[in-house]
mmCIF file with all atom_site columns, C-alpha atoms and ligand atoms in Angstrom:
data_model
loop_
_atom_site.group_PDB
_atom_site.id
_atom_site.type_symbol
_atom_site.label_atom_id
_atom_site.label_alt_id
_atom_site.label_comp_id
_atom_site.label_asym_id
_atom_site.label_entity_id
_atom_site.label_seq_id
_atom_site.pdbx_PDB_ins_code
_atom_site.Cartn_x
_atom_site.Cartn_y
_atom_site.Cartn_z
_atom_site.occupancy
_atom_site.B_iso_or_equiv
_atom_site.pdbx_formal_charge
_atom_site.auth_seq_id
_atom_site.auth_comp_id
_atom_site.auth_asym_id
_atom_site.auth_atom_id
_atom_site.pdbx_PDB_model_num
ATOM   1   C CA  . UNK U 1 1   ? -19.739 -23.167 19.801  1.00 64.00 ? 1   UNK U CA  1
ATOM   2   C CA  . UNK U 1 2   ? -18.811 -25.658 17.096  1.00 77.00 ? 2   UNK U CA  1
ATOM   3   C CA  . UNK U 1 3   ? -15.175 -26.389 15.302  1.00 90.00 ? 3   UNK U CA  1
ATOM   4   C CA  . UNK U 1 4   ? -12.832 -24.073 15.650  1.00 96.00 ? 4   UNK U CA  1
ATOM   5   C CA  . UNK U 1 5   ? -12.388 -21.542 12.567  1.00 98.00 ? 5   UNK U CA  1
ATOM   6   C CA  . UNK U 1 6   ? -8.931  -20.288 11.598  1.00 98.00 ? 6   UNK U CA  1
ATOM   7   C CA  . UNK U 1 7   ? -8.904  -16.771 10.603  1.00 98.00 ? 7   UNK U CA  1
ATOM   8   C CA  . UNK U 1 8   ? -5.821  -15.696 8.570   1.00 98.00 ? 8   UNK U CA  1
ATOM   9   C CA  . UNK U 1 9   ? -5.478  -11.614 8.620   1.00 99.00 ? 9   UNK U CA  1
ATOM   10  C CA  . UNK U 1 10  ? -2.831  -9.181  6.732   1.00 99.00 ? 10  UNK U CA  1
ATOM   11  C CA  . UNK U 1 11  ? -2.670  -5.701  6.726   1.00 98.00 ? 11  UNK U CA  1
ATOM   12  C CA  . UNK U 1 12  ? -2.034  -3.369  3.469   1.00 98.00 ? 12  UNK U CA  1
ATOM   13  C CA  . UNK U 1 13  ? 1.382   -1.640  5.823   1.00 98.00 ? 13  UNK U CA  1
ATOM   14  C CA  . UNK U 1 14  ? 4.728   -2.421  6.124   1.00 98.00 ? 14  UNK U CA  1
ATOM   15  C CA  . UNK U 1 15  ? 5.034   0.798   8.412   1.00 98.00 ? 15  UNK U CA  1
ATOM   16  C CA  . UNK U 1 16  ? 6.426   0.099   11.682  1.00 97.00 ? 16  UNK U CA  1
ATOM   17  C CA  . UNK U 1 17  ? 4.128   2.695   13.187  1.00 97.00 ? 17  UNK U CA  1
ATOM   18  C CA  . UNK U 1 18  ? 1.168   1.691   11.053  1.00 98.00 ? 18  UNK U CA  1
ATOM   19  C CA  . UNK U 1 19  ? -2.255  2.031   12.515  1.00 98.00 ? 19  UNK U CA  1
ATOM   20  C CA  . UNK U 1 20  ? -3.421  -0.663  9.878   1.00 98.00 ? 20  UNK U CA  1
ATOM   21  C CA  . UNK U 1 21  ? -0.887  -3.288  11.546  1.00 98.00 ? 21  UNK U CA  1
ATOM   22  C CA  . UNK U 1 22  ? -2.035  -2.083  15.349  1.00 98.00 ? 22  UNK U CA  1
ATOM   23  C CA  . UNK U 1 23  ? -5.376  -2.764  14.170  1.00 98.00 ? 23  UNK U CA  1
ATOM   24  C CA  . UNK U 1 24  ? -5.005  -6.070  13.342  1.00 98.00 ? 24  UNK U CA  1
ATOM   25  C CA  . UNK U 1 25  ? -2.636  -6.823  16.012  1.00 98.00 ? 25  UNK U CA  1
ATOM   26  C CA  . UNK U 1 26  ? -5.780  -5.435  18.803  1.00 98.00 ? 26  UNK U CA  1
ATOM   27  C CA  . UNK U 1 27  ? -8.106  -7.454  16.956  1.00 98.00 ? 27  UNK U CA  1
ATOM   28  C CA  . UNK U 1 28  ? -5.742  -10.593 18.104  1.00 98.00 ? 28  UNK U CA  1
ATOM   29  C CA  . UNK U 1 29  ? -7.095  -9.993  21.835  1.00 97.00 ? 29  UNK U CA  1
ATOM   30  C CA  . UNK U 1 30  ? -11.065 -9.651  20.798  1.00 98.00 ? 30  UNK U CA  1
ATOM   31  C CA  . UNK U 1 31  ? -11.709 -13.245 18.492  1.00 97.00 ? 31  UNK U CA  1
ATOM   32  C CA  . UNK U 1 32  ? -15.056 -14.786 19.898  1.00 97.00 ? 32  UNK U CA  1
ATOM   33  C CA  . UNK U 1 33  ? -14.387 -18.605 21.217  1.00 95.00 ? 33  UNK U CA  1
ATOM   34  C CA  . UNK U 1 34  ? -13.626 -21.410 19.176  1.00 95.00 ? 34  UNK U CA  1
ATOM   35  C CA  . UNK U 1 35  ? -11.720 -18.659 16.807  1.00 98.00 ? 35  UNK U CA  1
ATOM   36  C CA  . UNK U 1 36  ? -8.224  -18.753 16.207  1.00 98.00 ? 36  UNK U CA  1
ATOM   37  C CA  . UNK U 1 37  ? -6.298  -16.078 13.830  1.00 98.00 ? 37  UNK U CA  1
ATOM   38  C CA  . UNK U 1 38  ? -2.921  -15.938 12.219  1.00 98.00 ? 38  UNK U CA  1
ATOM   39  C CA  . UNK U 1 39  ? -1.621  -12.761 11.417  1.00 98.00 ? 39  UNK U CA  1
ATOM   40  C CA  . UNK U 1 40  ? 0.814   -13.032 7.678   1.00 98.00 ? 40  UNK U CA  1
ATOM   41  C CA  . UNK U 1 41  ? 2.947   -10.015 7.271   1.00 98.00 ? 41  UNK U CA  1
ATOM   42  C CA  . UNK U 1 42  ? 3.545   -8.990  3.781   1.00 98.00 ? 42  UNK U CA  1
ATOM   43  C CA  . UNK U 1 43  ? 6.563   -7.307  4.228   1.00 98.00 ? 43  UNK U CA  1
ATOM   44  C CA  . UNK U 1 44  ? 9.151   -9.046  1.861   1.00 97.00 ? 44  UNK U CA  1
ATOM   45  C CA  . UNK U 1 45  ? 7.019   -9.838  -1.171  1.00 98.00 ? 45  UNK U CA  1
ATOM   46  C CA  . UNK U 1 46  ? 8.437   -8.471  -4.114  1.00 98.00 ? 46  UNK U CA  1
ATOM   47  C CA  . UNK U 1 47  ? 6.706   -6.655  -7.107  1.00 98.00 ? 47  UNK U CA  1
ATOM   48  C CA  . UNK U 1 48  ? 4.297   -8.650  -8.947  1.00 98.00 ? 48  UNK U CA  1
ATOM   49  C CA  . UNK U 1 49  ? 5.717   -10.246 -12.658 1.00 98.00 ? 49  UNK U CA  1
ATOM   50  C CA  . UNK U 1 50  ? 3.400   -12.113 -14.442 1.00 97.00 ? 50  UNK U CA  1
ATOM   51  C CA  . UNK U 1 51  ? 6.591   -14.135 -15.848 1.00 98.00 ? 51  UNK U CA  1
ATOM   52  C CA  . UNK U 1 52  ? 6.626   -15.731 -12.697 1.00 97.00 ? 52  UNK U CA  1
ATOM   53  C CA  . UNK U 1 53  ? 3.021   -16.679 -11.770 1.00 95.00 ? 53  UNK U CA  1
ATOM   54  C CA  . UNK U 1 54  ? 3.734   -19.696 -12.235 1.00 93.00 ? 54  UNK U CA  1
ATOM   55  C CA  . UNK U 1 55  ? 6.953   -20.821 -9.708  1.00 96.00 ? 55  UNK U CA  1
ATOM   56  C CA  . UNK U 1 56  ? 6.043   -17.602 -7.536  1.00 97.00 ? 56  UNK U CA  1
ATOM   57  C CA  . UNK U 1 57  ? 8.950   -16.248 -5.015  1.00 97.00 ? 57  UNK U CA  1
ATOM   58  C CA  . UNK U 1 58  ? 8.989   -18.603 -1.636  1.00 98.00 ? 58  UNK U CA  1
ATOM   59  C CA  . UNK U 1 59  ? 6.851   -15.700 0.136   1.00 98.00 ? 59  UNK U CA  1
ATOM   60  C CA  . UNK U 1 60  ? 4.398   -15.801 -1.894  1.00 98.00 ? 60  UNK U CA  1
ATOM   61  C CA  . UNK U 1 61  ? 3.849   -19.483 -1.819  1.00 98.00 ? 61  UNK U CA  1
ATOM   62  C CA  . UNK U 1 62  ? 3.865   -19.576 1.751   1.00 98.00 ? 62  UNK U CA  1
ATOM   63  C CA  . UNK U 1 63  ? 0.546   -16.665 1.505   1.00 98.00 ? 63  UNK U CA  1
ATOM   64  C CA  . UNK U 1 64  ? -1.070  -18.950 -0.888  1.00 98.00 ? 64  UNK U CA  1
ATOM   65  C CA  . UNK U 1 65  ? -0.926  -21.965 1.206   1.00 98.00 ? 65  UNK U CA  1
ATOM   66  C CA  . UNK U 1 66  ? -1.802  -19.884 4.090   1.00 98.00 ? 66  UNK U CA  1
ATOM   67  C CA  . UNK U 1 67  ? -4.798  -18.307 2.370   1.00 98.00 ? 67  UNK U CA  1
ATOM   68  C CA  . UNK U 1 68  ? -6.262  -22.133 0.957   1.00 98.00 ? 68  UNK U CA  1
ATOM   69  C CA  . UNK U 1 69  ? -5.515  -23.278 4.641   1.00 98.00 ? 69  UNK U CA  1
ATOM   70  C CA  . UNK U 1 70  ? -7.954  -20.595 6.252   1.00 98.00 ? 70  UNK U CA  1
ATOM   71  C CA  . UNK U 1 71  ? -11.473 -20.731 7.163   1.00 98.00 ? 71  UNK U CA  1
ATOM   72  C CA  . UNK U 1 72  ? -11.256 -17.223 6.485   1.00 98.00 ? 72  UNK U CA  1
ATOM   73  C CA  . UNK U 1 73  ? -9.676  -13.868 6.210   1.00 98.00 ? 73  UNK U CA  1
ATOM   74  C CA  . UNK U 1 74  ? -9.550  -10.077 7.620   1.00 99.00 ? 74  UNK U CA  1
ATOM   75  C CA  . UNK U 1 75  ? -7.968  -8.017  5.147   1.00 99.00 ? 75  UNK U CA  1
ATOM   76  C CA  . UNK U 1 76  ? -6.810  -4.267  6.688   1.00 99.00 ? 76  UNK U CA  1
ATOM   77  C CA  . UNK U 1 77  ? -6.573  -1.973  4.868   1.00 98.00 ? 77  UNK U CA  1
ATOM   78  C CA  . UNK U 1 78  ? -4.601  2.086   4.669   1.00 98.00 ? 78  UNK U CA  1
ATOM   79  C CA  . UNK U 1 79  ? -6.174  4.111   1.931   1.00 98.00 ? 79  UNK U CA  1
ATOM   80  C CA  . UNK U 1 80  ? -3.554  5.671   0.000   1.00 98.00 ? 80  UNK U CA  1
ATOM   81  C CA  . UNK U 1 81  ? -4.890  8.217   -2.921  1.00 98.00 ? 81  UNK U CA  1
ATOM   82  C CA  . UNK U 1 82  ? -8.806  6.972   -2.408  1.00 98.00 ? 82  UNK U CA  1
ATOM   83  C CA  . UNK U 1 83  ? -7.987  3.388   -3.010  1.00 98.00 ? 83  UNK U CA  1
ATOM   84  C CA  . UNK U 1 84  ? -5.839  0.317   -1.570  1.00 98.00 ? 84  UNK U CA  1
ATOM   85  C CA  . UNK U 1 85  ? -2.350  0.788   -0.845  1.00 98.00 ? 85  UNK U CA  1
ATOM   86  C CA  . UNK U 1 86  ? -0.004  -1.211  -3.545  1.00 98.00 ? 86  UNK U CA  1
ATOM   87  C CA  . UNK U 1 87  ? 1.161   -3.053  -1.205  1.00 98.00 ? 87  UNK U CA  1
ATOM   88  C CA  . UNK U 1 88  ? -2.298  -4.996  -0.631  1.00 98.00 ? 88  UNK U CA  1
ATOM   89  C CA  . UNK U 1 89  ? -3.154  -4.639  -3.827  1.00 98.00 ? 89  UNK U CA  1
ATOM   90  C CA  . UNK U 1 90  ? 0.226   -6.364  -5.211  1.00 98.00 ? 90  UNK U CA  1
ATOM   91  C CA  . UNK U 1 91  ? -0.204  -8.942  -2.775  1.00 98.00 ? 91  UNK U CA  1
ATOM   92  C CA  . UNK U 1 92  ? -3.834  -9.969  -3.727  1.00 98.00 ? 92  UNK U CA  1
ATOM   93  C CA  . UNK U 1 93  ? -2.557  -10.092 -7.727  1.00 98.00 ? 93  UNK U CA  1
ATOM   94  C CA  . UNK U 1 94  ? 0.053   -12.382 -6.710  1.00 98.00 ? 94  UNK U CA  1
ATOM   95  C CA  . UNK U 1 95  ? -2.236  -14.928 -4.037  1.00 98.00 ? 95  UNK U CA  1
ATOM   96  C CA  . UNK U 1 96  ? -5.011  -14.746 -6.943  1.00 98.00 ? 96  UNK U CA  1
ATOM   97  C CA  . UNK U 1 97  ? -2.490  -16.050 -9.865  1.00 98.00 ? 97  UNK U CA  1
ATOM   98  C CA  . UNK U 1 98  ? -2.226  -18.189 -12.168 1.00 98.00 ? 98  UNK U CA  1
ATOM   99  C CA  . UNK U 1 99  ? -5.159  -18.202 -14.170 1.00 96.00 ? 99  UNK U CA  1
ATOM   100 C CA  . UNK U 1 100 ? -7.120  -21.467 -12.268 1.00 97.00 ? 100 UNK U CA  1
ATOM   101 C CA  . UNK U 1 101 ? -5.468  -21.269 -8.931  1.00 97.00 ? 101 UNK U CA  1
ATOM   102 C CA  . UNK U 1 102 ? -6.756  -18.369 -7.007  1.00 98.00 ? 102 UNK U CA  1
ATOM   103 C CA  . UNK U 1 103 ? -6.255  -18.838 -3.544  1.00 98.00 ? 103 UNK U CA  1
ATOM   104 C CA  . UNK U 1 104 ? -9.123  -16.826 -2.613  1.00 98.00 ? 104 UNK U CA  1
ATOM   105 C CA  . UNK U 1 105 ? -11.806 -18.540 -4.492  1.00 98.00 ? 105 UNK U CA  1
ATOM   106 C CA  . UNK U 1 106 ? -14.966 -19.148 -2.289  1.00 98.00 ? 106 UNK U CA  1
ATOM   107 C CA  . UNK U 1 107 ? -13.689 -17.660 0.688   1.00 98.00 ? 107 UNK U CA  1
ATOM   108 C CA  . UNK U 1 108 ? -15.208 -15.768 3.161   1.00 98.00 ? 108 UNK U CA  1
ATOM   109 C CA  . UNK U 1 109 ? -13.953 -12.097 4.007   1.00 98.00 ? 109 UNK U CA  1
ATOM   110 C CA  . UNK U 1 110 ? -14.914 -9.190  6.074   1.00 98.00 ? 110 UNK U CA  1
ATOM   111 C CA  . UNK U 1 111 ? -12.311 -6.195  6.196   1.00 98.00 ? 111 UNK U CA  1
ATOM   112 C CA  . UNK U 1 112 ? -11.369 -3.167  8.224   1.00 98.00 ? 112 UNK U CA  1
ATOM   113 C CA  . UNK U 1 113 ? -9.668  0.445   7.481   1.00 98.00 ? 113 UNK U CA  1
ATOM   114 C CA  . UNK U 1 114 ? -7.574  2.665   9.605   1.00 98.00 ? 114 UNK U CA  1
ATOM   115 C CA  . UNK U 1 115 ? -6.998  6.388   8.039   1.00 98.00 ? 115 UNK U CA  1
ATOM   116 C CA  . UNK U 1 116 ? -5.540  9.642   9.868   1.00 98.00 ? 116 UNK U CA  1
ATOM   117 C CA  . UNK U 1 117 ? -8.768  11.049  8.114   1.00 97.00 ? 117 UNK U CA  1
ATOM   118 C CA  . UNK U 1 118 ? -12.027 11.438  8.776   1.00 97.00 ? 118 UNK U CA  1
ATOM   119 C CA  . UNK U 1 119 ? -13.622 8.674   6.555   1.00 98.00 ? 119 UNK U CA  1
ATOM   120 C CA  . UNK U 1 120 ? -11.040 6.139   8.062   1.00 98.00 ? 120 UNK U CA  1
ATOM   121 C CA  . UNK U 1 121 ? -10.626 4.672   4.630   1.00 98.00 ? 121 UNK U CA  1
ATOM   122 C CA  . UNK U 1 122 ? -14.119 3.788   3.409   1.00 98.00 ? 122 UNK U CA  1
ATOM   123 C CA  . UNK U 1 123 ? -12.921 4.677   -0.098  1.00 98.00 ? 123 UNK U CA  1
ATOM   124 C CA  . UNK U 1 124 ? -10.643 1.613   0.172   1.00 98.00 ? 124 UNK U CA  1
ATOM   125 C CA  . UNK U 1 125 ? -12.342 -1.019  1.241   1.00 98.00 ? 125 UNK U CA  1
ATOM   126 C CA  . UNK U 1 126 ? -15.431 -0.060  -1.389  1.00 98.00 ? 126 UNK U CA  1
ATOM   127 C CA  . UNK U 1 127 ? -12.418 -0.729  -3.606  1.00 98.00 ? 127 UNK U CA  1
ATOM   128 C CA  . UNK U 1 128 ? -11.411 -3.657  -1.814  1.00 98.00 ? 128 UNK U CA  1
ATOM   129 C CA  . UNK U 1 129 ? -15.141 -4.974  -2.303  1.00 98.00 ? 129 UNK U CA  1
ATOM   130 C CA  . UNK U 1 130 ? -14.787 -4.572  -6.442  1.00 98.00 ? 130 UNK U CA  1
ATOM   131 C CA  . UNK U 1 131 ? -11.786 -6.779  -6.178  1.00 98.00 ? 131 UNK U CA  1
ATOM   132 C CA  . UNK U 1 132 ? -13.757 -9.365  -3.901  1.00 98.00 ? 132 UNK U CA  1
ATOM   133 C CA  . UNK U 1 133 ? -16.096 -9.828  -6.988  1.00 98.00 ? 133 UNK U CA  1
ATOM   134 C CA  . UNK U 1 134 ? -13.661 -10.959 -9.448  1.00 98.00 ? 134 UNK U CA  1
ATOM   135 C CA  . UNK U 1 135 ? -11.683 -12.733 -6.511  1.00 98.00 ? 135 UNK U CA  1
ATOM   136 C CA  . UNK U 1 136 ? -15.080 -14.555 -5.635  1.00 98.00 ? 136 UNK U CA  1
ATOM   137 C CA  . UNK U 1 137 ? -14.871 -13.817 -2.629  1.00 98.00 ? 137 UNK U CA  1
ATOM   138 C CA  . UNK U 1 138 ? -17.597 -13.845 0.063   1.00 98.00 ? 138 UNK U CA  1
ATOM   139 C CA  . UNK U 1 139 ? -17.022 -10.305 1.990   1.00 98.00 ? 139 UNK U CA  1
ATOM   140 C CA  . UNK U 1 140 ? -19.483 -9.971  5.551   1.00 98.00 ? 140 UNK U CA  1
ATOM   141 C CA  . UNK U 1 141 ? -21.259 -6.913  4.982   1.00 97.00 ? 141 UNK U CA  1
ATOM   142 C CA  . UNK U 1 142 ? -22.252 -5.389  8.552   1.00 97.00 ? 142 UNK U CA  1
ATOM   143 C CA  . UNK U 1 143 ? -20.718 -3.658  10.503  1.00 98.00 ? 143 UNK U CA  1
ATOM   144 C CA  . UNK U 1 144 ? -18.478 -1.658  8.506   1.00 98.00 ? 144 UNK U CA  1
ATOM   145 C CA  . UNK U 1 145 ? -15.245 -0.465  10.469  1.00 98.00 ? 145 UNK U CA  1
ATOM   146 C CA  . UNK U 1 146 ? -13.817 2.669   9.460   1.00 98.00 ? 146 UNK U CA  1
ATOM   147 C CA  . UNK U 1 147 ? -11.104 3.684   12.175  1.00 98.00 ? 147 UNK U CA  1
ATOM   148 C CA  . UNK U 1 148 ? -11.687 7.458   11.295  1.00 98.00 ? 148 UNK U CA  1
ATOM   149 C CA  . UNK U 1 149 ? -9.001  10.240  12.734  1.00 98.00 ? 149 UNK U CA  1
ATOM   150 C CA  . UNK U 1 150 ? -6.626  7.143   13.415  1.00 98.00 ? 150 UNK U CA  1
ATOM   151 C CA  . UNK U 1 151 ? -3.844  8.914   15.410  1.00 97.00 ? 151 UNK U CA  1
ATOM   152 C CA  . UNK U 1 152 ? -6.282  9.696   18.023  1.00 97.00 ? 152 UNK U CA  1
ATOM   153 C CA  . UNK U 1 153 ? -7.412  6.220   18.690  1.00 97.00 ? 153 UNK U CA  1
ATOM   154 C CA  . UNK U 1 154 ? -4.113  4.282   19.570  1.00 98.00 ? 154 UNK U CA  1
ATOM   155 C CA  . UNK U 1 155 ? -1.747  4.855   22.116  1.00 97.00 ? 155 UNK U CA  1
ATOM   156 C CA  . UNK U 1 156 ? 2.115   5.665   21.140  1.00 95.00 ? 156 UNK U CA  1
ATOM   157 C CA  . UNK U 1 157 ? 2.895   1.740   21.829  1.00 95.00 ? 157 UNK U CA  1
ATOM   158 C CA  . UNK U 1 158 ? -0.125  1.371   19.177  1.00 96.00 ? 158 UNK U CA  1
ATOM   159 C CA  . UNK U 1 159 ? -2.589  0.115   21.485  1.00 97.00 ? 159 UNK U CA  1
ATOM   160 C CA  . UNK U 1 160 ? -6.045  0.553   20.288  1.00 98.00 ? 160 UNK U CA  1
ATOM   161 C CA  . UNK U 1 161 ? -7.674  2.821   23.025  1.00 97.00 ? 161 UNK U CA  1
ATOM   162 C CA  . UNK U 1 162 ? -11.161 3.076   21.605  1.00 97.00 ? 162 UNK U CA  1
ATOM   163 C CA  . UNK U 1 163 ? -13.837 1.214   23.172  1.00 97.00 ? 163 UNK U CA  1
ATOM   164 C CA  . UNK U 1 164 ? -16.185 1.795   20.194  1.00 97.00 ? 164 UNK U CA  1
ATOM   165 C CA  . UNK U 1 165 ? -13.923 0.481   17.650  1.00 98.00 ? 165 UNK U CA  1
ATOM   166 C CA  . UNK U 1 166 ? -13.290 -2.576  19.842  1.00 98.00 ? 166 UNK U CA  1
ATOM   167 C CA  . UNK U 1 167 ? -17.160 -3.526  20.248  1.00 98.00 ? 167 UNK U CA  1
ATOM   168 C CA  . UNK U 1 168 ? -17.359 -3.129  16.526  1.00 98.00 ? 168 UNK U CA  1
ATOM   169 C CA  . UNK U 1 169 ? -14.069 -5.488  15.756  1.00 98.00 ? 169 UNK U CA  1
ATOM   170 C CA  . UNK U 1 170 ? -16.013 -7.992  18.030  1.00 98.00 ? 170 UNK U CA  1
ATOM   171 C CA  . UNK U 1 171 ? -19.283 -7.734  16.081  1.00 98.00 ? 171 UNK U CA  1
ATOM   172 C CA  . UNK U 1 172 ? -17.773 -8.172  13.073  1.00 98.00 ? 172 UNK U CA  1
ATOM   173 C CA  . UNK U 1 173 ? -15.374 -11.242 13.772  1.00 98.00 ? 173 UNK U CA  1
ATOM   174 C CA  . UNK U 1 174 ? -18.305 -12.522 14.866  1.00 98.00 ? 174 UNK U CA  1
ATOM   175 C CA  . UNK U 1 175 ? -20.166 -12.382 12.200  1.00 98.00 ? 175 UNK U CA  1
ATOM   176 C CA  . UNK U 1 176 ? -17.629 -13.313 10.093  1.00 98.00 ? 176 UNK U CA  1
ATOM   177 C CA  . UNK U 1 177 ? -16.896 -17.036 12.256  1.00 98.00 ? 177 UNK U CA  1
ATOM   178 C CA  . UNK U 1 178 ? -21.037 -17.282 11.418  1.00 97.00 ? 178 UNK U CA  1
ATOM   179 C CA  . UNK U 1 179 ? -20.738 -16.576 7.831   1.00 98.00 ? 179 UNK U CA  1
ATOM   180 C CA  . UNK U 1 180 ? -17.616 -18.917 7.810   1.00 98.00 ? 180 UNK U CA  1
ATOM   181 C CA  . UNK U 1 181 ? -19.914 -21.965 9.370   1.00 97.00 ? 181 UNK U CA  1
ATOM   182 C CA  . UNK U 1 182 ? -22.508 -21.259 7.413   1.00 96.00 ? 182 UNK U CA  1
ATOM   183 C CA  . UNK U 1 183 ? -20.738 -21.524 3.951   1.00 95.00 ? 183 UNK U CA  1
ATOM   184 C CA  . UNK U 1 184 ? -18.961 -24.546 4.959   1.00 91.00 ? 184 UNK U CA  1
ATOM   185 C CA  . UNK U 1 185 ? -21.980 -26.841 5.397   1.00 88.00 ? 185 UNK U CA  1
ATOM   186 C CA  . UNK U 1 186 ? -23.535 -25.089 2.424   1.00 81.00 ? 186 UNK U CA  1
HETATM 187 C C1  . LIG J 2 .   ? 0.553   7.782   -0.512  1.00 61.37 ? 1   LIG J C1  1
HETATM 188 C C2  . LIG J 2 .   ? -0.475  8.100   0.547   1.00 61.37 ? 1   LIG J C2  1
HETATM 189 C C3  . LIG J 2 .   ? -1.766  8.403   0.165   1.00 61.37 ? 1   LIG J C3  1
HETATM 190 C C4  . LIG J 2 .   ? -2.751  8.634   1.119   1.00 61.37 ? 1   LIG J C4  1
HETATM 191 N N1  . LIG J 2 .   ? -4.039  8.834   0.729   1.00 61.37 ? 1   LIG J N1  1
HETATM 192 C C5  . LIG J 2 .   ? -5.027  8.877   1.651   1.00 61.37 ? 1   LIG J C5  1
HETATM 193 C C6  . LIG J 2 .   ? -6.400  8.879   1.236   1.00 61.37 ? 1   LIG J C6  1
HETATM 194 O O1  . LIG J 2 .   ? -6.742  8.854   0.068   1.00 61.37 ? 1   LIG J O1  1
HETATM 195 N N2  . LIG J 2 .   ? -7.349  8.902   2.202   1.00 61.37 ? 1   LIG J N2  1
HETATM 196 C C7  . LIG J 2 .   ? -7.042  8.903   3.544   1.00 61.37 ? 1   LIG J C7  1
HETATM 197 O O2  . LIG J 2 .   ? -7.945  8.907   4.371   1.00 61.37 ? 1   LIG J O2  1
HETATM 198 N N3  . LIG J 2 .   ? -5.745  8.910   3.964   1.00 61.37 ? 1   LIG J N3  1
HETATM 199 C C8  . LIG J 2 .   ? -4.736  8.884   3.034   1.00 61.37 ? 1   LIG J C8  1
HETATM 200 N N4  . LIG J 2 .   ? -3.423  8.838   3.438   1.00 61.37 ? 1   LIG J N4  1
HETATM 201 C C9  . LIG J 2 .   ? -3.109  8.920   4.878   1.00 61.37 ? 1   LIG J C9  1
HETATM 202 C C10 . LIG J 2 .   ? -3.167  7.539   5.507   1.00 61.37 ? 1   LIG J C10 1
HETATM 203 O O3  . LIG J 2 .   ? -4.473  7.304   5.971   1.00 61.37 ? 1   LIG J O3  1
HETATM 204 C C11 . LIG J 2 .   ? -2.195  7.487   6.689   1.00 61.37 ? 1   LIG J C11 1
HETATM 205 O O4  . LIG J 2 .   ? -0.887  7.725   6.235   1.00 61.37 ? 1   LIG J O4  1
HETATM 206 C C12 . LIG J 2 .   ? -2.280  6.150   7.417   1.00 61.37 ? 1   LIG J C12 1
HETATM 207 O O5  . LIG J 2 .   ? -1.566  6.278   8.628   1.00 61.37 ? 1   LIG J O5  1
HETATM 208 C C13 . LIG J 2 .   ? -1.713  5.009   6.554   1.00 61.37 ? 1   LIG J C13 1
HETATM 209 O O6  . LIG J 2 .   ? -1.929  3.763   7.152   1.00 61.37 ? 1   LIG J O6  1
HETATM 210 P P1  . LIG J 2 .   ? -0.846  3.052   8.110   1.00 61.37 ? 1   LIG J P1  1
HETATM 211 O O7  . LIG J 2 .   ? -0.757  3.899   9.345   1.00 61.37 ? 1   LIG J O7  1
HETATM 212 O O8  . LIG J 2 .   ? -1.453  1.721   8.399   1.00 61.37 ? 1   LIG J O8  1
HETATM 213 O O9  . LIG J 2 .   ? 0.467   2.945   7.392   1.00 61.37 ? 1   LIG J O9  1
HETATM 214 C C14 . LIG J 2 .   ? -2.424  8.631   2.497   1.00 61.37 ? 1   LIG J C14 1
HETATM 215 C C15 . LIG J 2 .   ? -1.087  8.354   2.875   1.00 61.37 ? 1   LIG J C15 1
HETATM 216 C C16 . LIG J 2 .   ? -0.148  8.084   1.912   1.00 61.37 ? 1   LIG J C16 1
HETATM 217 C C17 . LIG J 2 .   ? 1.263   7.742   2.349   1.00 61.37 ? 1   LIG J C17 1
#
């Protein structure tokens, strides 16, 4: 046991039907004791303009504080054309702006991917990972979770049916609470 950690976690979807949101929303019912975690919608952040970076739009603001506030975060991501959805992407330039406040700075990550096809969006979160580095960010590394073939693996109420995927969700959150506890005393 030990103090709780707070886990913030978006998703890189603003589909309704996305199997990136059900993902996260499953992982809601498998956090390990002592774990709590917020789920931020991105829906209603608007493009990214640099002009702005530095009195940001009121939903972005409320991300940033969000993101400082957290022990640490589960990013979810789609794969759209090999890499991370705009969406994500966009949101991460914003939370990472201006120039000396990055929100993300020092914190510890571990992500998941959801794709209809077979790699279930590895190609995205290696992406994801090269983003991490100038973010300095600390990603978990093990397990990896690729939902592969994702419209086979939730219900049509996007319930995660998988039994597999779930062990692996709990795995990972767990070893992302331990890599959370370890960096704070650090
Ligand atoms: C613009 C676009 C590009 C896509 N590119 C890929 C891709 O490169 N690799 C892949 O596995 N799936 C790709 N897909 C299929 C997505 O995996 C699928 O649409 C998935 O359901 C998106 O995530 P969501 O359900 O969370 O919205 C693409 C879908 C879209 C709309």
């Amino acid at each position: 046991m030990g103090e709780q950690v707070n886990i913030l976690g978006f998703a890189g979807s603003l589909r309704q039907g996305s199997y990136n949101r059900a993902l996260l929303r499953a992982t809601l019912e498998l956090v390990p004791n002592s774990t709590k975690l917020e789920v931020f919608e991105l829906n209603g952040i608007p493009v990214f303009n640099g002009d702005l970076e530095s009195s940001p739009p009121e939903k972005v603001k409320e991300f940033k504080r969000k993101i400082k506030a957290a022990d640490a975060l589960l990013i979810v991501t789609p794969e759209y054309n090999y890499s991370v959805p705009g969406v994500l992407k966009n949101a991460i330039d914003w939370a990472s702006r201006p120039y000396g406040d990055n929100s993300f700075e020092g914190k510890p990550v571990a992500m998941m991917s959801a794709s209809t096809g077979m790699l279930g969006g590895a190609r995205a979160q290696y992406h994801l990972r090269q983003s991490f580095v100038f973010l300095n960010m600390y990603p978990v590394n093990r397990p990896e979770v690729f939902v592969s073939f994702a419209s086979e693996k939730f219900d049509d109420k996007g319930r995660l049916l998988d039994e597999k995927t779930k062990d692996l969700i709990r795995e990972l959150l767990s070893n992302l609470v331990a890599w959370a506890r370890r960096l704070k005393t650090a």
